[in-house]
Amino acid sequence: SRQDTAKARSNRANPSMPTATECTPLSGVDEGGEFPVRDRLDAAVREIRTLKIICGLAIAFGVAMSVAFVLTTNIGMDTPPLVEGGTMGGSVSDPVVGDVELCGASTKHSGSTRAEIFNELTPKEVKHVAKFLKSKGISPKWVASGSDYLSGPSAVQLIPPNKIEALAYLDDNKPKPKRYAKATVVRPEKRDVMEYKVGPLGSEKLEVEPLVENGAIPLTKRPLDWSENLDLIVHPTLEPFKELLIETFGPILSWVPGWKKDAGELFWFSRADVTSTTSDRIGRIQFLWRSSDIDLKQGTWLHPLPFGFRINQTTVNPAKWMTFDFLYCGHGPFASASALLDAVDKGQIKKCILHPIAEKASTHWDNPVPPPTSTKRGPVMINPSGKRYAIKNGNVEWMGWKFQITQHPSTGFALYDINLRGRRILYELSAQDAHASYGGTMMEMFVYLDSAYSLSGFSSSLKKGLDCPSSATYLPAMSFQNVLGSLGPMDVSKAAWFYPICVFEEDMATTLWRHTGAASRKVNGVRDTRLVVRSVATVGNYDYLSTVKFHLDGTIEVQSDYAGFCETRWINESFNEWEVGYGTTYHANLSAPVHSHLMNFKADFDIFGTHNSFIKTSVQTVPVASDTPGPDSAHEKIFLDGKVLYTKRMKSEVVQKEGPTTSTAVVNTRKPSVWRIANTDAKNPYGEPRGYAVIPARTNVQILPDDHPFSLCSAFTKYNLAVTRRKDDEEHPTSIYDGYAMREPYTSLDHYLQDGDDLQQVDLVAWITVGKEHITRAEDLPLVSNFGSGFMLQPWNYFDRNGALTSDAPGSEESDRRRDTDGGCVLEV
C-alpha cells in the first residue's frame, strides 16, 4: 500500500527506526494472515516483487547499521545486538538472499531473564581477565621464551555457577551468583599446566585461586595451541630435503628462490601421535599441497603429500624440538633425515613424482562448484503474524518453552534452565566433544578430540539463507581464536563477538498428530511446527551442525550432522598397496580412510525436582504364562502340540549404582529397550513415574578395544548412554589435555562411573553419545553431503495424555479442506 511504501521510505531516511525484519507487510494479506484463494492470490504474488525491492533496501540499510553496531560492540560495548534476518561477520556484503517474510508484530518476551547467569564470558570480560593476568606476568598468547602464557580453546572461559546457588537464585530469589573465569595457563618453568579461578568479575579487585594441584597436569599434556610456531622447526628440517621435495612435488617451497605463486605451496600442520605419553609429547607433521588462490585453499584437504615425520614437542621452545621417523612415498619410517636421504642416494627406495600438482588440481573436482540453479525460487518459510518466539539476553520463549542459549569456547553450544509451561525439565543440555578416529598404519592412524581444537572458536558467523532461513534470529558468541585468521595464532586479549547461532520456527509441512473419523470422515489434527536452535562449528576440514528442535508435544530433538571435506591420503599400489584396505579410492591416487564420528552431549535432568532415578525398560520374550485364571484350553493344547509359544513382555529395572556395566547402555536392535530418567516420587494418576526417555537415532559406538589409546582418551565413545550422579567437578567427559598422552587421560567418563555412587532419587546427568562409522564413498568428493545422527528426549509418562493436546499449538478443529491450521491456504480441488 502507499502508506506502507511511505513508511519504508521514512525508515530508510531515519536510521533509528528499522531493524532487519521491519519490512512492509504485503497489502494482499488479510489481518489474520490469510489469503482468499482466488481473487487476491495473484495480486499478492505480484506485490511480492514490489516487496522484494522495498524490503531489500530496508534490509540492506538495517544490515549496514547492524554491522556498524557490531563493530562498535567489538571495541567498546559488552552486550552485542541480536541480528534479525541479517548476514553477519565476514559475509556482511553478500547479496541478500533467502526468505521473504510477511511481517507482523513479533512476540514479546515475558521479561524474566535470570538464566542469563549461564551466559559465557563476553569479550569485555575476557579482555579484562587477560589484562589482569598480564599484570601478573602471564602472556595472553604463546611465547617461546619460557614465560607463562594463556593457552588452549578455553584459555579464559566462564566457571559455571554452583548448581545449588544457581537454583536458589532462579527459583527462590536468593542472591545472584558471582561470575568467575577459569584461566588455563601453561607454565614452562614448572613443567605443568595450571587452572586458576579469577574473579569475581565486575568487582574492583580480582582474586586468583588455583583450581588444581601443582604438577597435576604435566606440560606434555598442555592444550593444543595453533600459536606454537612450527615454522621454526619445519624450515630447518626441510632444508636438506629441498631438492628431493622439488623433484617429487614440484616448485612448491614458497621460501626457496624461484618459487612461483601459480605452483601453489607446501602446507603443514601437527596433530597428536598415537605414541605420545606423559613423558614425551609426540606429534606427527602432515604435509599437503594448497593453492595460492584464497578461494581454492579449502581444497587443500584433497591434496595430501606422501611425506612426513614425527616431532618431539615435550618443551614449548621450538629450538629444543626434535624430528624423527621420516616417511617418503610409502617408505619408512627412517630414524632420521640423513637416513632417509642416504637411502635415496643409494637407490634403495623409489621416488614418486606427483608434480605438477597445480595443473592436476581444478575447481571441478577438488572444490565445490554449485550446480546450475533454477530460474524459479524454491519454497521459503514465512511468519504470517510475526515471530512466535521472543529472545532477550539469550533467553528464548516459544509456545510454553523457555530456555537460555549460550556457547562455550571449547565445547560449543549449550542450553540451560529448559522449562516447559513453567516447570524445569533440564538444568543443562549441551555439546561436550566430537571424537573422530581414523584407521591406518601406526604412523597414519590418528584421533581428533575436537573440543581440544574448539567446537566454536574457529567458526565464522552463519550465512543468512544458507545455514538458517533469512528470517531467523542470529545470536552472538565470544571467540579469541578466529580473530587473527582461521587456524592462526590465538590472542586472548583480542576476544571479539561473532554470530554462530540462529533461532527460527520451522514448518514441518505435516501434522503433529491427525486422524480421520471413521463415521464423520472429518480430519482432526494439529499442524507440526518446531522451534529450532542451530550452531555450526568448523574444525579444520569438518563442519559440525548441531541442531536442537523443541516440539509442541514436549519432545526435544537433538541432531548432529557432519559436513565438509574428508581427510585423505595419497595412494599408489606400486608404493603403498596396504592403503587399499584402509579406505576408499575416490580419485586418482587419493584415498579417503574409514573413520568414526562420535559426538557426546550432556543432559542434566531435573524431572519434578533434582531427585531422579535411572530406569531401564526392556522388551523380552517369555513363554506364554500358564498361570492365568481358569482352566487350560483344550483347543490351545491341540494347537501347541507340546511346544512352547513365546510372547513379549516388558521388564523395568531401577538402576541402583553407577558402574561401567550397570549405569550404561548401548543400542541393540535385537533387544529393544527404553532408557529414561524419572522421578519415582512424582507419579501420574495411573501410578507411573513421570520422566523423559533418551531415544537414540541410528547410531553406533566405539569399535576399537577398550584399552586402545583412542578409546581411553574418550571413554564416552563406548556407550550410547551413561548415567552418573551429578557433581560440579564432573563437568565434562573429556578434557582439552587428552589429545596427547591418550593412554593416560586427565579426565574420563569412566572415572565418574567407577565412583559407584548411588543413583536412586538423586541429581543425575545423562551423557549421550551418537554418531556414525564413516565408510567413505566416491560421492564424498569433494565435500560430503551432510550426514549424522541424533537422539530425542521424549516425555515418558510425564504428561497425563498426549502432550500436544495440552500445548499452545494453534487450533486443530478446522478440517474443512480449505485452510490449514496455521492460517495459510490451499487451492480447492
PDB file of N, CA, C and O in Angstrom, residues 137-177:
ATOM      1  N   GLY A 137      52.306 -11.180  34.974  1.00  0.00           N
ATOM      2  CA  GLY A 137      53.381 -11.839  34.234  1.00  0.00           C
ATOM      3  C   GLY A 137      52.931 -12.973  33.342  1.00  0.00           C
ATOM      4  O   GLY A 137      53.762 -13.763  32.891  1.00  0.00           O
ATOM      5  N   ILE A 138      51.622 -13.083  33.068  1.00  0.00           N
ATOM      6  CA  ILE A 138      51.098 -14.164  32.228  1.00  0.00           C
ATOM      7  C   ILE A 138      50.718 -13.581  30.872  1.00  0.00           C
ATOM      8  O   ILE A 138      49.850 -12.712  30.781  1.00  0.00           O
ATOM      9  N   SER A 139      51.336 -14.066  29.810  1.00  0.00           N
ATOM     10  CA  SER A 139      51.092 -13.553  28.468  1.00  0.00           C
ATOM     11  C   SER A 139      49.725 -14.010  27.956  1.00  0.00           C
ATOM     12  O   SER A 139      49.302 -15.135  28.233  1.00  0.00           O
ATOM     13  N   PRO A 140      49.039 -13.159  27.178  1.00  0.00           N
ATOM     14  CA  PRO A 140      47.746 -13.575  26.605  1.00  0.00           C
ATOM     15  C   PRO A 140      47.889 -14.501  25.402  1.00  0.00           C
ATOM     16  O   PRO A 140      46.884 -14.938  24.860  1.00  0.00           O
ATOM     17  N   LYS A 141      49.116 -14.809  24.985  1.00  0.00           N
ATOM     18  CA  LYS A 141      49.327 -15.703  23.858  1.00  0.00           C
ATOM     19  C   LYS A 141      50.647 -16.441  24.038  1.00  0.00           C
ATOM     20  O   LYS A 141      51.468 -16.084  24.888  1.00  0.00           O
ATOM     21  N   TRP A 142      50.847 -17.450  23.198  1.00  0.00           N
ATOM     22  CA  TRP A 142      52.024 -18.319  23.284  1.00  0.00           C
ATOM     23  C   TRP A 142      53.315 -17.527  23.144  1.00  0.00           C
ATOM     24  O   TRP A 142      53.426 -16.620  22.325  1.00  0.00           O
ATOM     25  N   VAL A 143      54.283 -17.892  23.967  1.00  0.00           N
ATOM     26  CA  VAL A 143      55.633 -17.336  23.865  1.00  0.00           C
ATOM     27  C   VAL A 143      56.615 -18.494  23.999  1.00  0.00           C
ATOM     28  O   VAL A 143      56.364 -19.455  24.712  1.00  0.00           O
ATOM     29  N   ALA A 144      57.728 -18.390  23.291  1.00  0.00           N
ATOM     30  CA  ALA A 144      58.721 -19.464  23.309  1.00  0.00           C
ATOM     31  C   ALA A 144      59.811 -19.212  24.338  1.00  0.00           C
ATOM     32  O   ALA A 144      60.724 -20.022  24.475  1.00  0.00           O
ATOM     33  N   SER A 145      59.701 -18.109  25.080  1.00  0.00           N
ATOM     34  CA  SER A 145      60.784 -17.694  25.965  1.00  0.00           C
ATOM     35  C   SER A 145      60.829 -18.448  27.280  1.00  0.00           C
ATOM     36  O   SER A 145      61.789 -18.346  28.032  1.00  0.00           O
ATOM     37  N   GLY A 146      59.770 -19.188  27.578  1.00  0.00           N
ATOM     38  CA  GLY A 146      59.701 -19.869  28.869  1.00  0.00           C
ATOM     39  C   GLY A 146      58.792 -19.177  29.851  1.00  0.00           C
ATOM     40  O   GLY A 146      58.572 -19.674  30.963  1.00  0.00           O
ATOM     41  N   SER A 147      58.211 -18.038  29.473  1.00  0.00           N
ATOM     42  CA  SER A 147      57.277 -17.333  30.351  1.00  0.00           C
ATOM     43  C   SER A 147      55.927 -18.036  30.348  1.00  0.00           C
ATOM     44  O   SER A 147      55.569 -18.751  29.409  1.00  0.00           O
ATOM     45  N   ASP A 148      55.154 -17.824  31.407  1.00  0.00           N
ATOM     46  CA  ASP A 148      53.810 -18.393  31.494  1.00  0.00           C
ATOM     47  C   ASP A 148      52.899 -17.714  30.468  1.00  0.00           C
ATOM     48  O   ASP A 148      53.036 -16.513  30.187  1.00  0.00           O
ATOM     49  N   TYR A 149      51.930 -18.475  29.930  1.00  0.00           N
ATOM     50  CA  TYR A 149      51.020 -17.883  28.945  1.00  0.00           C
ATOM     51  C   TYR A 149      49.674 -18.602  28.961  1.00  0.00           C
ATOM     52  O   TYR A 149      49.575 -19.776  29.318  1.00  0.00           O
ATOM     53  N   LEU A 150      48.638 -17.874  28.573  1.00  0.00           N
ATOM     54  CA  LEU A 150      47.305 -18.443  28.421  1.00  0.00           C
ATOM     55  C   LEU A 150      47.274 -19.306  27.169  1.00  0.00           C
ATOM     56  O   LEU A 150      47.849 -18.938  26.142  1.00  0.00           O
ATOM     57  N   SER A 151      46.579 -20.436  27.241  1.00  0.00           N
ATOM     58  CA  SER A 151      46.625 -21.357  26.114  1.00  0.00           C
ATOM     59  C   SER A 151      45.347 -22.176  26.009  1.00  0.00           C
ATOM     60  O   SER A 151      44.637 -22.406  26.993  1.00  0.00           O
ATOM     61  N   GLY A 152      45.081 -22.624  24.786  1.00  0.00           N
ATOM     62  CA  GLY A 152      44.000 -23.561  24.542  1.00  0.00           C
ATOM     63  C   GLY A 152      42.679 -22.901  24.208  1.00  0.00           C
ATOM     64  O   GLY A 152      42.495 -21.702  24.383  1.00  0.00           O
ATOM     65  N   PRO A 153      41.720 -23.693  23.736  1.00  0.00           N
ATOM     66  CA  PRO A 153      40.422 -23.150  23.335  1.00  0.00           C
ATOM     67  C   PRO A 153      39.617 -22.595  24.499  1.00  0.00           C
ATOM     68  O   PRO A 153      38.696 -21.810  24.294  1.00  0.00           O
ATOM     69  N   SER A 154      39.936 -23.027  25.719  1.00  0.00           N
ATOM     70  CA  SER A 154      39.258 -22.492  26.904  1.00  0.00           C
ATOM     71  C   SER A 154      40.246 -21.730  27.768  1.00  0.00           C
ATOM     72  O   SER A 154      40.199 -21.797  28.998  1.00  0.00           O
ATOM     73  N   ALA A 155      41.134 -20.970  27.124  1.00  0.00           N
ATOM     74  CA  ALA A 155      42.154 -20.215  27.860  1.00  0.00           C
ATOM     75  C   ALA A 155      41.526 -19.328  28.924  1.00  0.00           C
ATOM     76  O   ALA A 155      42.027 -19.228  30.044  1.00  0.00           O
ATOM     77  N   VAL A 156      40.444 -18.671  28.569  1.00  0.00           N
ATOM     78  CA  VAL A 156      39.655 -17.906  29.537  1.00  0.00           C
ATOM     79  C   VAL A 156      38.191 -18.187  29.238  1.00  0.00           C
ATOM     80  O   VAL A 156      37.719 -17.901  28.140  1.00  0.00           O
ATOM     81  N   GLN A 157      37.503 -18.771  30.181  1.00  0.00           N
ATOM     82  CA  GLN A 157      36.089 -19.066  29.976  1.00  0.00           C
ATOM     83  C   GLN A 157      35.357 -19.028  31.312  1.00  0.00           C
ATOM     84  O   GLN A 157      35.965 -18.999  32.383  1.00  0.00           O
ATOM     85  N   LEU A 158      34.033 -19.042  31.226  1.00  0.00           N
ATOM     86  CA  LEU A 158      33.193 -18.964  32.420  1.00  0.00           C
ATOM     87  C   LEU A 158      33.317 -20.213  33.274  1.00  0.00           C
ATOM     88  O   LEU A 158      33.360 -21.334  32.755  1.00  0.00           O
ATOM     89  N   ILE A 159      33.384 -20.030  34.589  1.00  0.00           N
ATOM     90  CA  ILE A 159      33.167 -21.129  35.529  1.00  0.00           C
ATOM     91  C   ILE A 159      31.672 -21.143  35.836  1.00  0.00           C
ATOM     92  O   ILE A 159      31.150 -20.180  36.401  1.00  0.00           O
ATOM     93  N   PRO A 160      30.947 -22.163  35.423  1.00  0.00           N
ATOM     94  CA  PRO A 160      29.504 -22.169  35.653  1.00  0.00           C
ATOM     95  C   PRO A 160      29.187 -22.023  37.137  1.00  0.00           C
ATOM     96  O   PRO A 160      29.928 -22.517  37.995  1.00  0.00           O
ATOM     97  N   PRO A 161      28.113 -21.344  37.457  1.00  0.00           N
ATOM     98  CA  PRO A 161      27.759 -21.191  38.870  1.00  0.00           C
ATOM     99  C   PRO A 161      27.449 -22.531  39.518  1.00  0.00           C
ATOM    100  O   PRO A 161      26.975 -23.461  38.857  1.00  0.00           O
ATOM    101  N   ASN A 162      27.740 -22.627  40.798  1.00  0.00           N
ATOM    102  CA  ASN A 162      27.362 -23.810  41.570  1.00  0.00           C
ATOM    103  C   ASN A 162      25.856 -24.035  41.417  1.00  0.00           C
ATOM    104  O   ASN A 162      25.058 -23.101  41.518  1.00  0.00           O
ATOM    105  N   LYS A 163      25.455 -25.294  41.188  1.00  0.00           N
ATOM    106  CA  LYS A 163      24.054 -25.558  40.877  1.00  0.00           C
ATOM    107  C   LYS A 163      23.128 -25.194  42.040  1.00  0.00           C
ATOM    108  O   LYS A 163      22.039 -24.650  41.818  1.00  0.00           O
ATOM    109  N   ILE A 164      23.545 -25.473  43.244  1.00  0.00           N
ATOM    110  CA  ILE A 164      22.689 -25.154  44.395  1.00  0.00           C
ATOM    111  C   ILE A 164      22.454 -23.654  44.473  1.00  0.00           C
ATOM    112  O   ILE A 164      21.320 -23.187  44.663  1.00  0.00           O
ATOM    113  N   GLU A 165      23.521 -22.870  44.277  1.00  0.00           N
ATOM    114  CA  GLU A 165      23.386 -21.414  44.315  1.00  0.00           C
ATOM    115  C   GLU A 165      22.559 -20.917  43.128  1.00  0.00           C
ATOM    116  O   GLU A 165      21.756 -19.981  43.271  1.00  0.00           O
ATOM    117  N   ALA A 166      22.761 -21.529  41.963  1.00  0.00           N
ATOM    118  CA  ALA A 166      22.020 -21.111  40.779  1.00  0.00           C
ATOM    119  C   ALA A 166      20.530 -21.366  40.941  1.00  0.00           C
ATOM    120  O   ALA A 166      19.697 -20.498  40.626  1.00  0.00           O
ATOM    121  N   LEU A 167      20.155 -22.552  41.449  1.00  0.00           N
ATOM    122  CA  LEU A 167      18.733 -22.857  41.637  1.00  0.00           C
ATOM    123  C   LEU A 167      18.109 -21.963  42.705  1.00  0.00           C
ATOM    124  O   LEU A 167      16.945 -21.566  42.584  1.00  0.00           O
ATOM    125  N   ALA A 168      18.888 -21.649  43.735  1.00  0.00           N
ATOM    126  CA  ALA A 168      18.373 -20.750  44.773  1.00  0.00           C
ATOM    127  C   ALA A 168      18.059 -19.379  44.189  1.00  0.00           C
ATOM    128  O   ALA A 168      17.063 -18.738  44.553  1.00  0.00           O
ATOM    129  N   TYR A 169      18.896 -18.932  43.245  1.00  0.00           N
ATOM    130  CA  TYR A 169      18.673 -17.636  42.602  1.00  0.00           C
ATOM    131  C   TYR A 169      17.505 -17.723  41.619  1.00  0.00           C
ATOM    132  O   TYR A 169      16.632 -16.842  41.581  1.00  0.00           O
ATOM    133  N   LEU A 170      17.468 -18.795  40.831  1.00  0.00           N
ATOM    134  CA  LEU A 170      16.432 -18.932  39.817  1.00  0.00           C
ATOM    135  C   LEU A 170      15.047 -19.140  40.420  1.00  0.00           C
ATOM    136  O   LEU A 170      14.057 -18.570  39.944  1.00  0.00           O
ATOM    137  N   ASP A 171      14.970 -19.955  41.481  1.00  0.00           N
ATOM    138  CA  ASP A 171      13.673 -20.386  41.997  1.00  0.00           C
ATOM    139  C   ASP A 171      13.230 -19.678  43.273  1.00  0.00           C
ATOM    140  O   ASP A 171      12.029 -19.521  43.517  1.00  0.00           O
ATOM    141  N   ASP A 172      14.196 -19.253  44.090  1.00  0.00           N
ATOM    142  CA  ASP A 172      13.839 -18.743  45.412  1.00  0.00           C
ATOM    143  C   ASP A 172      14.262 -17.296  45.644  1.00  0.00           C
ATOM    144  O   ASP A 172      14.230 -16.823  46.787  1.00  0.00           O
ATOM    145  N   ASN A 173      14.673 -16.616  44.564  1.00  0.00           N
ATOM    146  CA  ASN A 173      15.018 -15.198  44.673  1.00  0.00           C
ATOM    147  C   ASN A 173      16.169 -14.940  45.636  1.00  0.00           C
ATOM    148  O   ASN A 173      16.251 -13.873  46.260  1.00  0.00           O
ATOM    149  N   LYS A 174      17.063 -15.899  45.762  1.00  0.00           N
ATOM    150  CA  LYS A 174      18.249 -15.725  46.598  1.00  0.00           C
ATOM    151  C   LYS A 174      19.290 -14.893  45.843  1.00  0.00           C
ATOM    152  O   LYS A 174      19.107 -14.564  44.679  1.00  0.00           O
ATOM    153  N   PRO A 175      20.408 -14.522  46.497  1.00  0.00           N
ATOM    154  CA  PRO A 175      21.399 -13.662  45.840  1.00  0.00           C
ATOM    155  C   PRO A 175      21.918 -14.248  44.524  1.00  0.00           C
ATOM    156  O   PRO A 175      22.071 -15.457  44.375  1.00  0.00           O
ATOM    157  N   LYS A 176      22.189 -13.378  43.589  1.00  0.00           N
ATOM    158  CA  LYS A 176      22.701 -13.769  42.286  1.00  0.00           C
ATOM    159  C   LYS A 176      24.135 -14.283  42.424  1.00  0.00           C
ATOM    160  O   LYS A 176      24.982 -13.623  43.041  1.00  0.00           O
ATOM    161  N   PRO A 177      24.444 -15.468  41.862  1.00  0.00           N
ATOM    162  CA  PRO A 177      25.815 -15.991  41.958  1.00  0.00           C
ATOM    163  C   PRO A 177      26.814 -15.045  41.279  1.00  0.00           C
ATOM    164  O   PRO A 177      26.521 -14.455  40.240  1.00  0.00           O
TER     165      PRO A 177
END
